[in-house]
PDB file of C-alpha atoms in Angstrom:
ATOM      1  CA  UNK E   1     -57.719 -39.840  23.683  1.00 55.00           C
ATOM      2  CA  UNK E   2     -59.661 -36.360  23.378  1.00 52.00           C
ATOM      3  CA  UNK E   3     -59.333 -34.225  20.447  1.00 50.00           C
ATOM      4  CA  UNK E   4     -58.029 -31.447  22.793  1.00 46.00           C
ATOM      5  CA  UNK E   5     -55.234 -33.731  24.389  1.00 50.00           C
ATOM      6  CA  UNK E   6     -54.454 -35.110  20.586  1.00 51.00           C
ATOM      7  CA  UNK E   7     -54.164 -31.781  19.344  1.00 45.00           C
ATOM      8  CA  UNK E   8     -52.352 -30.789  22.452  1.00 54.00           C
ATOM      9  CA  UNK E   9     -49.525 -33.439  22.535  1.00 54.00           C
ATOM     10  CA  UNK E  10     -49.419 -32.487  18.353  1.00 52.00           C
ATOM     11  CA  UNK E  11     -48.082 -29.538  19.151  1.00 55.00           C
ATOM     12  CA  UNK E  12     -45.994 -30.698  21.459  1.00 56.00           C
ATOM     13  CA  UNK E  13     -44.611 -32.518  18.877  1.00 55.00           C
ATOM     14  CA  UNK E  14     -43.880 -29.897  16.093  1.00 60.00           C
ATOM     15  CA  UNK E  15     -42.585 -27.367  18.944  1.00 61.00           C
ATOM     16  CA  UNK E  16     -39.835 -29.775  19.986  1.00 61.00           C
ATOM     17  CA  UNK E  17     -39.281 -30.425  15.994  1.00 57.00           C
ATOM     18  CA  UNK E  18     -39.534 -26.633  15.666  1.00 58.00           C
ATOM     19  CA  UNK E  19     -36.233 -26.267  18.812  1.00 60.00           C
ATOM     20  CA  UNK E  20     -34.198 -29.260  17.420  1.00 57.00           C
ATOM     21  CA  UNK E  21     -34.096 -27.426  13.717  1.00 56.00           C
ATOM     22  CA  UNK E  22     -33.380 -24.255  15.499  1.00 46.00           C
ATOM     23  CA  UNK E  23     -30.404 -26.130  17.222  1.00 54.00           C
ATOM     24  CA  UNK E  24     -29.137 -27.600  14.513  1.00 51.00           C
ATOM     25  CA  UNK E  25     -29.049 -23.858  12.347  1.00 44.00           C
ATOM     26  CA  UNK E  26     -27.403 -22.679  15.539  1.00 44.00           C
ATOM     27  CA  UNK E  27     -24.874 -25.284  15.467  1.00 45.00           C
ATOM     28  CA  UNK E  28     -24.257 -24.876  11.833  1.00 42.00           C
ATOM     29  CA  UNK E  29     -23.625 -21.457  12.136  1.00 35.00           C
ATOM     30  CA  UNK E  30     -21.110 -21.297  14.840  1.00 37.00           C
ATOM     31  CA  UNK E  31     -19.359 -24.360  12.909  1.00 37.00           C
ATOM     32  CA  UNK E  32     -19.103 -21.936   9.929  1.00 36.00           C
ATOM     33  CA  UNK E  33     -18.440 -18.931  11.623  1.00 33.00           C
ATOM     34  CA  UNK E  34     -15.335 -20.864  13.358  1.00 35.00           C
ATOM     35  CA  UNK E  35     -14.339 -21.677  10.113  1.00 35.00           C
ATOM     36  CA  UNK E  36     -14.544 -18.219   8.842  1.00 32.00           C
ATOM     37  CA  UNK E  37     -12.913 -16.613  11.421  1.00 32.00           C
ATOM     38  CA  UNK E  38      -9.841 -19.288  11.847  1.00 34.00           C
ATOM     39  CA  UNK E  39      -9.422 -18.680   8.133  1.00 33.00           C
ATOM     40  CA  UNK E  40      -9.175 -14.770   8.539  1.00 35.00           C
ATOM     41  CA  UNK E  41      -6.930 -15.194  11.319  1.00 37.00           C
ATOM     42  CA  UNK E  42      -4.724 -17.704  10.231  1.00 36.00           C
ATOM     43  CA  UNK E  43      -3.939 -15.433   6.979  1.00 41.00           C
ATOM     44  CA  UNK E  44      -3.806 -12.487   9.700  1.00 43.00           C
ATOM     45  CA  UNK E  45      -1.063 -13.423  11.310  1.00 39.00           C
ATOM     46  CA  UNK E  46       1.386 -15.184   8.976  1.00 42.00           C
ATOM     47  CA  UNK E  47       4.259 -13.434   8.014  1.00 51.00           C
ATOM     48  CA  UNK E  48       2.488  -9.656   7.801  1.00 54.00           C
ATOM     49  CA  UNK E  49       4.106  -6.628   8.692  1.00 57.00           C
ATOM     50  CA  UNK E  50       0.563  -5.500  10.578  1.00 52.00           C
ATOM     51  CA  UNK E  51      -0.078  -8.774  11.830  1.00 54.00           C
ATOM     52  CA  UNK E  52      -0.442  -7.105  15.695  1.00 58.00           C
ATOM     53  CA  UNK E  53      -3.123  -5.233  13.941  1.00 58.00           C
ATOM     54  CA  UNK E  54      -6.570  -7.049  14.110  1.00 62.00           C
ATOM     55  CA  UNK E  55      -7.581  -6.506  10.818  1.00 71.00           C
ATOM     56  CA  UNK E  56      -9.268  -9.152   8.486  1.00 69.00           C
ATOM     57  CA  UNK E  57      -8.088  -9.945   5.502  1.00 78.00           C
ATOM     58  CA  UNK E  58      -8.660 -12.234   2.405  1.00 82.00           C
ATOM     59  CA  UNK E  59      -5.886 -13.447   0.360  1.00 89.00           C
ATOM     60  CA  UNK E  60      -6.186 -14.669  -3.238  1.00 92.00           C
ATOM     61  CA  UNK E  61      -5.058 -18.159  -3.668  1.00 95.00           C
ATOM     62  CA  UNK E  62      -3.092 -17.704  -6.340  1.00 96.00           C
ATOM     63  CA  UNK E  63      -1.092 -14.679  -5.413  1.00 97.00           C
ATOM     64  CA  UNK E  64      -0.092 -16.190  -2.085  1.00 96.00           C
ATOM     65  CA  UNK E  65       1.472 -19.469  -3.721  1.00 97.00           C
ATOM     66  CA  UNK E  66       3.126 -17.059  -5.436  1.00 97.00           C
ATOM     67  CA  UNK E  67       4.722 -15.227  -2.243  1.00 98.00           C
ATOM     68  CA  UNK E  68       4.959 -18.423  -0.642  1.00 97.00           C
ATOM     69  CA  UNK E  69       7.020 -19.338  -3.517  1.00 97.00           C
ATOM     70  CA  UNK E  70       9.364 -16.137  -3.771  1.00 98.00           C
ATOM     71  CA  UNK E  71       9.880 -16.313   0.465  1.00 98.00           C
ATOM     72  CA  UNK E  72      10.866 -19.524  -0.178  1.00 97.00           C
ATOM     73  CA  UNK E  73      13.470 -18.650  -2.866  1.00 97.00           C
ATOM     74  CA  UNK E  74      14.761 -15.922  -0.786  1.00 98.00           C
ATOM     75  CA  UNK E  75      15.415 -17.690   2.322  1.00 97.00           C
ATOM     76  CA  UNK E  76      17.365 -20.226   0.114  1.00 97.00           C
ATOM     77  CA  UNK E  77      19.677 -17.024  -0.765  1.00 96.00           C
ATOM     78  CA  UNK E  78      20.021 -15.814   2.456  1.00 97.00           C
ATOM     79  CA  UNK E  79      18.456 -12.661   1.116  1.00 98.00           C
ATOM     80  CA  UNK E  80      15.509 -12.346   3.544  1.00 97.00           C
ATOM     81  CA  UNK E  81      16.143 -10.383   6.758  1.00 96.00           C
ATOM     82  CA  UNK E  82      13.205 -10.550   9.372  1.00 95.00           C
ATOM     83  CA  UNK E  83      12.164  -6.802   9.507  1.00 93.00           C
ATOM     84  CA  UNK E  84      11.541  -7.687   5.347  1.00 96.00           C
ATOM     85  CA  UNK E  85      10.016 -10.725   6.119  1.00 96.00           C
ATOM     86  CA  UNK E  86       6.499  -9.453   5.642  1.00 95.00           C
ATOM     87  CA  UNK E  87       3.699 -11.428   2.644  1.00 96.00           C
ATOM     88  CA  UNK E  88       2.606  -7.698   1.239  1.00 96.00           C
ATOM     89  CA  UNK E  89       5.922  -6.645   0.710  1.00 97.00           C
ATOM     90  CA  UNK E  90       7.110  -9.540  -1.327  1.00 98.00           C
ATOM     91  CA  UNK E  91       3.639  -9.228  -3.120  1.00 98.00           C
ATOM     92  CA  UNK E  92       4.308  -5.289  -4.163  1.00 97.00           C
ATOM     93  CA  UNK E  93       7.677  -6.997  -5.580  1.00 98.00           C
ATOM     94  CA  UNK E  94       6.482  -9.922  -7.520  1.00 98.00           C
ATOM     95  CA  UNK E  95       3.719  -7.330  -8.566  1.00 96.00           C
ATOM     96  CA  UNK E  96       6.365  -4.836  -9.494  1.00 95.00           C
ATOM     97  CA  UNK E  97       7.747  -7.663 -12.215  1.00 96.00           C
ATOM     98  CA  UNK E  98       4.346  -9.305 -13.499  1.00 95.00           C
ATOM     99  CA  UNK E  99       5.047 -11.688 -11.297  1.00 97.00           C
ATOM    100  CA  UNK E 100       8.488 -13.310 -12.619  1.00 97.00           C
ATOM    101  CA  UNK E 101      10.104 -14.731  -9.860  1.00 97.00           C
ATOM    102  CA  UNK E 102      13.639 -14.388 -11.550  1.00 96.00           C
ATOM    103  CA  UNK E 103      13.228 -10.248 -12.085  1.00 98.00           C
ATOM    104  CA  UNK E 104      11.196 -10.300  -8.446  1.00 98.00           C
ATOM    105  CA  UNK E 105      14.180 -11.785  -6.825  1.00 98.00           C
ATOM    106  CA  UNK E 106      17.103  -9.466  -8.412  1.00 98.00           C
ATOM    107  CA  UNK E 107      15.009  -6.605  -7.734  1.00 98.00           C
ATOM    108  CA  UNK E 108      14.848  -7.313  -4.067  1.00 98.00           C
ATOM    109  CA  UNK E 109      18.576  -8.247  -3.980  1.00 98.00           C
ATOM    110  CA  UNK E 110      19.024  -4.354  -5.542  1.00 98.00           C
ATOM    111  CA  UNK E 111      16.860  -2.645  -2.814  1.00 98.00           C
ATOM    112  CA  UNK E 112      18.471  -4.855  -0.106  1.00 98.00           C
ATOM    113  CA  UNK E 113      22.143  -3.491  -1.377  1.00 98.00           C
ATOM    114  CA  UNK E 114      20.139  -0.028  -2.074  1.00 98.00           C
ATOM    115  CA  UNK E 115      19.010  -0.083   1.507  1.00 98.00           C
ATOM    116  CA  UNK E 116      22.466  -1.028   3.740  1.00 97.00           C
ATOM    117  CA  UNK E 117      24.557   1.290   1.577  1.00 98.00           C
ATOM    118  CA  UNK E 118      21.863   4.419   1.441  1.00 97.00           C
ATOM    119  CA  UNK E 119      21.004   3.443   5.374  1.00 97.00           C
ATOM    120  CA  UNK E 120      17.363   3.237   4.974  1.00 98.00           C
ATOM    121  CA  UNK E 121      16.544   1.250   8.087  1.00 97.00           C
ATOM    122  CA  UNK E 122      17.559   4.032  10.192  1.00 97.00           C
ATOM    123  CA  UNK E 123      17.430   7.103   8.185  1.00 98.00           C
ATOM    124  CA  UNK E 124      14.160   8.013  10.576  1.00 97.00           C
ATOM    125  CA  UNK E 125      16.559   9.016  13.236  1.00 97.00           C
ATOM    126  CA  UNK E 126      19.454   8.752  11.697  1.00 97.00           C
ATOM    127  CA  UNK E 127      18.548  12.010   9.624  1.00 97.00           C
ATOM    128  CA  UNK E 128      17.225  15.366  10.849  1.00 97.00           C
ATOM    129  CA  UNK E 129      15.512  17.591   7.315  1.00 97.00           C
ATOM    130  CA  UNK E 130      16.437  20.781   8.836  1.00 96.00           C
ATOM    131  CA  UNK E 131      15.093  22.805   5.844  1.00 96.00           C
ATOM    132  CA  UNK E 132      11.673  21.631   6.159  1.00 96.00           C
ATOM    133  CA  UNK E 133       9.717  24.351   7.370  1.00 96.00           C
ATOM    134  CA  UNK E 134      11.471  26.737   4.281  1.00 96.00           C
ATOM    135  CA  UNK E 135      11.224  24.213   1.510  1.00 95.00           C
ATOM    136  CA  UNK E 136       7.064  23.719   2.131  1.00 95.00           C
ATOM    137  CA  UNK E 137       6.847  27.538   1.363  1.00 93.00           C
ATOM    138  CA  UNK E 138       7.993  27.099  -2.235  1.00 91.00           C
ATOM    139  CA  UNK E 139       7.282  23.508  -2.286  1.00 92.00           C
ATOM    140  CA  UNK E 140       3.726  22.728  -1.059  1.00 95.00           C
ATOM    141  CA  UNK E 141       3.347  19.276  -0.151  1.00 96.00           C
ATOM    142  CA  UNK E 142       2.046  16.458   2.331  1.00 96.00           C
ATOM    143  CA  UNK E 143      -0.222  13.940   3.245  1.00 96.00           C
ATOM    144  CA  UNK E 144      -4.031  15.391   4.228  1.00 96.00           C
ATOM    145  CA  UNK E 145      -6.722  12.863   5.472  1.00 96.00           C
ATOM    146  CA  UNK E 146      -7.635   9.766   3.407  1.00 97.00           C
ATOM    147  CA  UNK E 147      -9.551   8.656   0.801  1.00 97.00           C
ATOM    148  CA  UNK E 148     -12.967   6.375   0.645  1.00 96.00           C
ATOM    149  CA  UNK E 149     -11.098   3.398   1.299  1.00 96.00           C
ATOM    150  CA  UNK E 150      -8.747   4.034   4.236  1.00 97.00           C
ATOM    151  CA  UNK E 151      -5.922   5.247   2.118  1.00 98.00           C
ATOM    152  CA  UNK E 152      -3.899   8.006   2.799  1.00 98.00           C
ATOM    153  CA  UNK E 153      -4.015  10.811   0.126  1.00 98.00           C
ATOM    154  CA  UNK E 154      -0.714  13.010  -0.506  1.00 97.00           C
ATOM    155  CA  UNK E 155      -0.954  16.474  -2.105  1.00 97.00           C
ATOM    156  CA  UNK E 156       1.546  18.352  -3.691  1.00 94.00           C
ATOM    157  CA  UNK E 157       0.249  21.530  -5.183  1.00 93.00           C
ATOM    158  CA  UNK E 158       3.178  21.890  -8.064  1.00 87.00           C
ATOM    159  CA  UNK E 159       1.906  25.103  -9.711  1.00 85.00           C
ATOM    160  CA  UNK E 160       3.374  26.793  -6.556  1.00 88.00           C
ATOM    161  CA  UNK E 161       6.912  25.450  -6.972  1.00 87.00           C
ATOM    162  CA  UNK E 162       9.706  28.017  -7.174  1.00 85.00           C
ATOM    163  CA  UNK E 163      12.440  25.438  -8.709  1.00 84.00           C
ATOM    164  CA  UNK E 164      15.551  27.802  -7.800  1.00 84.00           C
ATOM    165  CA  UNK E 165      14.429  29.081  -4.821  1.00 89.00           C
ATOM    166  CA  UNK E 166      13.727  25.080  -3.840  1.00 90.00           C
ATOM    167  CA  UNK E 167      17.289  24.319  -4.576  1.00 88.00           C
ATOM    168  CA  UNK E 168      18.778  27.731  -3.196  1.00 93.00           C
ATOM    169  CA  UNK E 169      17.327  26.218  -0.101  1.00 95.00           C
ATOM    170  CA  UNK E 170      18.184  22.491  -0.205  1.00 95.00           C
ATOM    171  CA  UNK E 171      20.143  20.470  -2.048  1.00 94.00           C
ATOM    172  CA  UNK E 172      19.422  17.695  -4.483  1.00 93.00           C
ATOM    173  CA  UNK E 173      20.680  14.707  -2.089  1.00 95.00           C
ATOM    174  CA  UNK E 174      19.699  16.640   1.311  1.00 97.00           C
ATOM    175  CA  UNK E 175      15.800  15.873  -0.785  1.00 96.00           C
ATOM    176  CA  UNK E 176      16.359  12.668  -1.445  1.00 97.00           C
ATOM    177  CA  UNK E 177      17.187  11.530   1.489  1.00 98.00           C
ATOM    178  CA  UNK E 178      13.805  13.378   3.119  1.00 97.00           C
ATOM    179  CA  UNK E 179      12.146  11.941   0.225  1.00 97.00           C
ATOM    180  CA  UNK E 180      12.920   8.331   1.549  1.00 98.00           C
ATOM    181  CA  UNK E 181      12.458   9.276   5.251  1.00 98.00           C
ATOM    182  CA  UNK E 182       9.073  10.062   4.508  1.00 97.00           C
ATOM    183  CA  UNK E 183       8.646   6.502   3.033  1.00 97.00           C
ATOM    184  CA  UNK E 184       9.725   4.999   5.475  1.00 98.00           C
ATOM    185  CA  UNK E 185       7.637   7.038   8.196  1.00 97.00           C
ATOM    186  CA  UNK E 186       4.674   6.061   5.889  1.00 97.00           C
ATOM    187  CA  UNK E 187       5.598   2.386   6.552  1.00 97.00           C
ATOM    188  CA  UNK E 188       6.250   2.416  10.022  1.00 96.00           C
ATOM    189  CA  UNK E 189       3.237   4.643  11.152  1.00 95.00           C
ATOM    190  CA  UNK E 190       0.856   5.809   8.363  1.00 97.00           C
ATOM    191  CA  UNK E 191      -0.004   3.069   6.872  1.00 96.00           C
ATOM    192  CA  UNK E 192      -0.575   0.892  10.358  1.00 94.00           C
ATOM    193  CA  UNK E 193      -2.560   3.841  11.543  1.00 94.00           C
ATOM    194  CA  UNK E 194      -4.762   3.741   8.238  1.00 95.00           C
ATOM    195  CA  UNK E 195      -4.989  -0.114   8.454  1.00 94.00           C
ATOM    196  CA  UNK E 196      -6.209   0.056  12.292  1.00 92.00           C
ATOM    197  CA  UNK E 197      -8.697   2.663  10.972  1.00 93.00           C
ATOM    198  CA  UNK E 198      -9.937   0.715   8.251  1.00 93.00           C
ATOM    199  CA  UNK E 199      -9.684  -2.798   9.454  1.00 92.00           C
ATOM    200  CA  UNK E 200      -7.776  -3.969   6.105  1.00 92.00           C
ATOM    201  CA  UNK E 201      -4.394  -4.054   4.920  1.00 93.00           C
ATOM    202  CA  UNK E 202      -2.881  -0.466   4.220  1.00 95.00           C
ATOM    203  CA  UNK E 203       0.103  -0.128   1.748  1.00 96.00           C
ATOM    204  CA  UNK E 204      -0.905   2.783  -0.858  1.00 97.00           C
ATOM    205  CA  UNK E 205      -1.889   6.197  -0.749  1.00 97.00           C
ATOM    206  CA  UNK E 206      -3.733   8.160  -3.647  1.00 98.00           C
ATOM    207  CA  UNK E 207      -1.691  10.790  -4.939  1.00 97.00           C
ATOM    208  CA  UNK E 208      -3.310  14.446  -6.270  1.00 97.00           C
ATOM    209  CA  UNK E 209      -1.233  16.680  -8.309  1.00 93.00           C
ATOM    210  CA  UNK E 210      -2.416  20.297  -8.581  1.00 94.00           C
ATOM    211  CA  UNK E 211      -0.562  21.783 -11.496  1.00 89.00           C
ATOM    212  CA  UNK E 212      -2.541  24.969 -11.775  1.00 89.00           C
ATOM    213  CA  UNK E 213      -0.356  28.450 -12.824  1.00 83.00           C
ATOM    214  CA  UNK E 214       2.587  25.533 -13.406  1.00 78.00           C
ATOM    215  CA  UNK E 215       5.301  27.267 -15.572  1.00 70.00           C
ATOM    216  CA  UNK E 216       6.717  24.520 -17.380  1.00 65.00           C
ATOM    217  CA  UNK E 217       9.443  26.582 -19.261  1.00 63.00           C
ATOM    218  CA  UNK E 218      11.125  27.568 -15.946  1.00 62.00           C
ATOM    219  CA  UNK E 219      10.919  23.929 -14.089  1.00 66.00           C
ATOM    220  CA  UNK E 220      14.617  23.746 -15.403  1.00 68.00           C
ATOM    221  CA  UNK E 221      16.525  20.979 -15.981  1.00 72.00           C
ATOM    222  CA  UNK E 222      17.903  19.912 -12.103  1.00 74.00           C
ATOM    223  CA  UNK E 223      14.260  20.508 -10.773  1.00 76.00           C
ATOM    224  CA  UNK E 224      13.298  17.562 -13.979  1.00 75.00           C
ATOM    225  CA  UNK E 225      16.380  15.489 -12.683  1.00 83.00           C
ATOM    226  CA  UNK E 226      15.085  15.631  -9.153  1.00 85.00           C
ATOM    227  CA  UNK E 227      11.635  14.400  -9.946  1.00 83.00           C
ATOM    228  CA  UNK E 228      13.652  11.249 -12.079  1.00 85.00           C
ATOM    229  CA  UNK E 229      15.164  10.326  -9.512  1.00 92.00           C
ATOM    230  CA  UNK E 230      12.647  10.825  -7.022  1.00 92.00           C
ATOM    231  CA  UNK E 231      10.555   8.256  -9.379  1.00 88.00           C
ATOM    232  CA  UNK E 232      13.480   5.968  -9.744  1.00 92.00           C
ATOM    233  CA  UNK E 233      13.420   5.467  -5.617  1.00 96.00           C
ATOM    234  CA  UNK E 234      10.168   4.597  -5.583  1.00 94.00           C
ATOM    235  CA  UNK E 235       9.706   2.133  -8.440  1.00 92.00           C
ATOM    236  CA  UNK E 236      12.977   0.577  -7.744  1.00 96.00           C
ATOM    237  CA  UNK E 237      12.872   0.388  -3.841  1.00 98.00           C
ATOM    238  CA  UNK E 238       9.169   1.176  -2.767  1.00 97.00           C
ATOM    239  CA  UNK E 239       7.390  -0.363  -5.794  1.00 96.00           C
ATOM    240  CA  UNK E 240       2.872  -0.609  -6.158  1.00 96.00           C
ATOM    241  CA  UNK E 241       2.951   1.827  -3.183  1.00 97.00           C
ATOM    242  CA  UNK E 242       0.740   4.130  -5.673  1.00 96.00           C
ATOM    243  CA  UNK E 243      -3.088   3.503  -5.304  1.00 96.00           C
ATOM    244  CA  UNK E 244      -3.836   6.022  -7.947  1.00 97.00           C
ATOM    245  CA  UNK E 245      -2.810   9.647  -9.421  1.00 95.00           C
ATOM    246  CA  UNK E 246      -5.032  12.346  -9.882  1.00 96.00           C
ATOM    247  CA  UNK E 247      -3.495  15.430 -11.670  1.00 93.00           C
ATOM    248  CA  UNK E 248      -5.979  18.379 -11.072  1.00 94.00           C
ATOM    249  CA  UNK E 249      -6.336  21.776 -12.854  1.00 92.00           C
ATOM    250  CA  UNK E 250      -4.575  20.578 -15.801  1.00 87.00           C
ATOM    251  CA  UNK E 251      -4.656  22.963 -18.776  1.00 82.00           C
ATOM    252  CA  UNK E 252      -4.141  22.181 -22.508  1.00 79.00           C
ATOM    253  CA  UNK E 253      -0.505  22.900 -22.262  1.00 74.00           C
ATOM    254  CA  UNK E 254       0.047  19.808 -19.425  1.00 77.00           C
ATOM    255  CA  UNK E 255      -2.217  17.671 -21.438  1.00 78.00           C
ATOM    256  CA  UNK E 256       0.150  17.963 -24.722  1.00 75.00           C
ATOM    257  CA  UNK E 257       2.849  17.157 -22.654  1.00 73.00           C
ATOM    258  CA  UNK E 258       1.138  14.349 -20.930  1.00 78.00           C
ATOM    259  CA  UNK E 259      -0.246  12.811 -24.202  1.00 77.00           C
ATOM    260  CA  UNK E 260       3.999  12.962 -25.511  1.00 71.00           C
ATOM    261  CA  UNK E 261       5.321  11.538 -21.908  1.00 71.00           C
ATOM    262  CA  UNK E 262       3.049   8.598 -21.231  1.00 75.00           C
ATOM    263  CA  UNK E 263       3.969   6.779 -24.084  1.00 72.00           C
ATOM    264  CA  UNK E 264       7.448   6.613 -21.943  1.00 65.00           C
ATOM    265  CA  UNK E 265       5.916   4.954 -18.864  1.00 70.00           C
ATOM    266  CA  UNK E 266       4.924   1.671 -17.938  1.00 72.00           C
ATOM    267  CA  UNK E 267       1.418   1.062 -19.124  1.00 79.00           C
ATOM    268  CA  UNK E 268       0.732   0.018 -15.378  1.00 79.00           C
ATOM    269  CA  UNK E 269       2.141   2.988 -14.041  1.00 81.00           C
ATOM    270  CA  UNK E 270      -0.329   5.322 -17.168  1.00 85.00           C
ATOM    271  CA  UNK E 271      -3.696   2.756 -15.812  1.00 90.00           C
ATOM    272  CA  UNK E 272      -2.848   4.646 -11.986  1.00 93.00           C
ATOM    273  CA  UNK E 273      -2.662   8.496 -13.563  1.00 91.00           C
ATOM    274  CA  UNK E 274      -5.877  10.198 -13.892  1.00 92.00           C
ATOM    275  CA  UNK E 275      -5.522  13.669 -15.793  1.00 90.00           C
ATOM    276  CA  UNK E 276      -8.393  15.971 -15.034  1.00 86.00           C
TER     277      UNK E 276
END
């Protein structure tokens, strides 16, 4: 044989050894990308509130024996209706008690009672806040945009609250009730829209407080009671829905105050409340 047809069938030789390696990586990677993406889907769609939303998602393994755990205890007490039948929700719970299934499961059994006698599930048109438009004018508030991760972000610009003109206007339950309409408007349409946005599960919002020209001495007691209550709602019934707190414009007067009240609050709760 000639050196040209030697060297010609040796190259042969390594191209065909050069296309069955390339085959092989191919095959390799659609076997692992097959993998990958029946593991993202698989978690997608099981028990999720969003799971029509194509979104990926990664679960930690620990967490969801946990939730697997807690379903399972709740469908054993009949206390597990479909439309709550949803892995992030019973995650915020078991979050919301350090994850102790005893205090996660009587603190769902409370917002379950909370929720048929208050009539949450259909308080969005149940309920019609006909002071709306006259309570943002001495009550600046709302949801604007969202923040670096997909989250919503709500403002509330407290330094221009009038507290007695607020409840001149409104009245203490006629709030509360808009207060919890809002949560659940957040739940079934903010926070899908935000998750389709950002392709991964949406269940917080960041929170900024402007308290600039805030006059603490005339916030009055019933405009204090409103905002306890308000907070009771959501840790009791809408628990870890709080990404983080940023309270803006804060002078040395709110920072005295805030150094006295924090020691009164979860330290989980003080870990999500930035003062600046």
């Amino acid at each position: 044989m000639s050196e040209v047809a030697r060297y010609d069938n040796l190259g042969k030789f390594e191209e065909e050894k050069r296309r069955i390696r390339v085959r092989s990586l191919k095959k390799k990677t659609v076997v692992a990308s097959t993998r990958l993406s029946n593991t993202i889907r698989r978690r997608r769609v099981s028990n999720c509130q969003f799971s029509h939303i194509s979104i990926d998602e990664v679960r930690d393994e620990e967490e969801e024996k946990a939730v697997n755990a807690f379903r399972e205890h709740l469908v054993e007490k009949d206390l597990l209706p479909n439309r709550h039948d949803d892995y992030h929700t019973l995650l915020r719970f078991l979050k919301a008690r350090k994850f102790d299934l005893y205090k996660a499961v009587q603190m769902w059994a409370e917002m379950l009672n909370w929720r048929k006698a208050y009539g949450a599930d259909s308080i969005i048109q149940d309920f019609v806040y006909e002071e709306f438009e006259e309570v943002q004018k001495c009550y600046p508030h709302g949801y604007h945009g969202v923040d670096k991760e997909g989250r919503p972000v709500y403002i509330e610009r407290l330094g221009k609250v009038d507290p007695s003109k607020l409840l001149s206007i409104t009245t203490i339950d006629s709030f509360l009730r808009y207060h919890v309409q809002g949560f659940e408007k957040a739940f079934a349409e903010k926070f899908p829209a935000c998750s389709v946005s950002a392709r991964r599960h949406i269940d917080s919002c960041t929170t900024i407080l402007d308290v600039h020209g805030m006059n603490w001495m005339s916030f009055g007691k019933v405009a204090h009671d409103l905002v306890m209550r308000m907070q009771k709602i959501d840790g009791d019934y809408y628990p870890e829905t709080l990404h983080q707190m940023y309270i803006v414009n804060a002078g040395n007067g709110f920072k005295l105050l805030w150094n006295t009240a924090k020691g009164l609050l979860d330290p989980r709760t003080t870990a999500k409340i930035n003062v600046i």
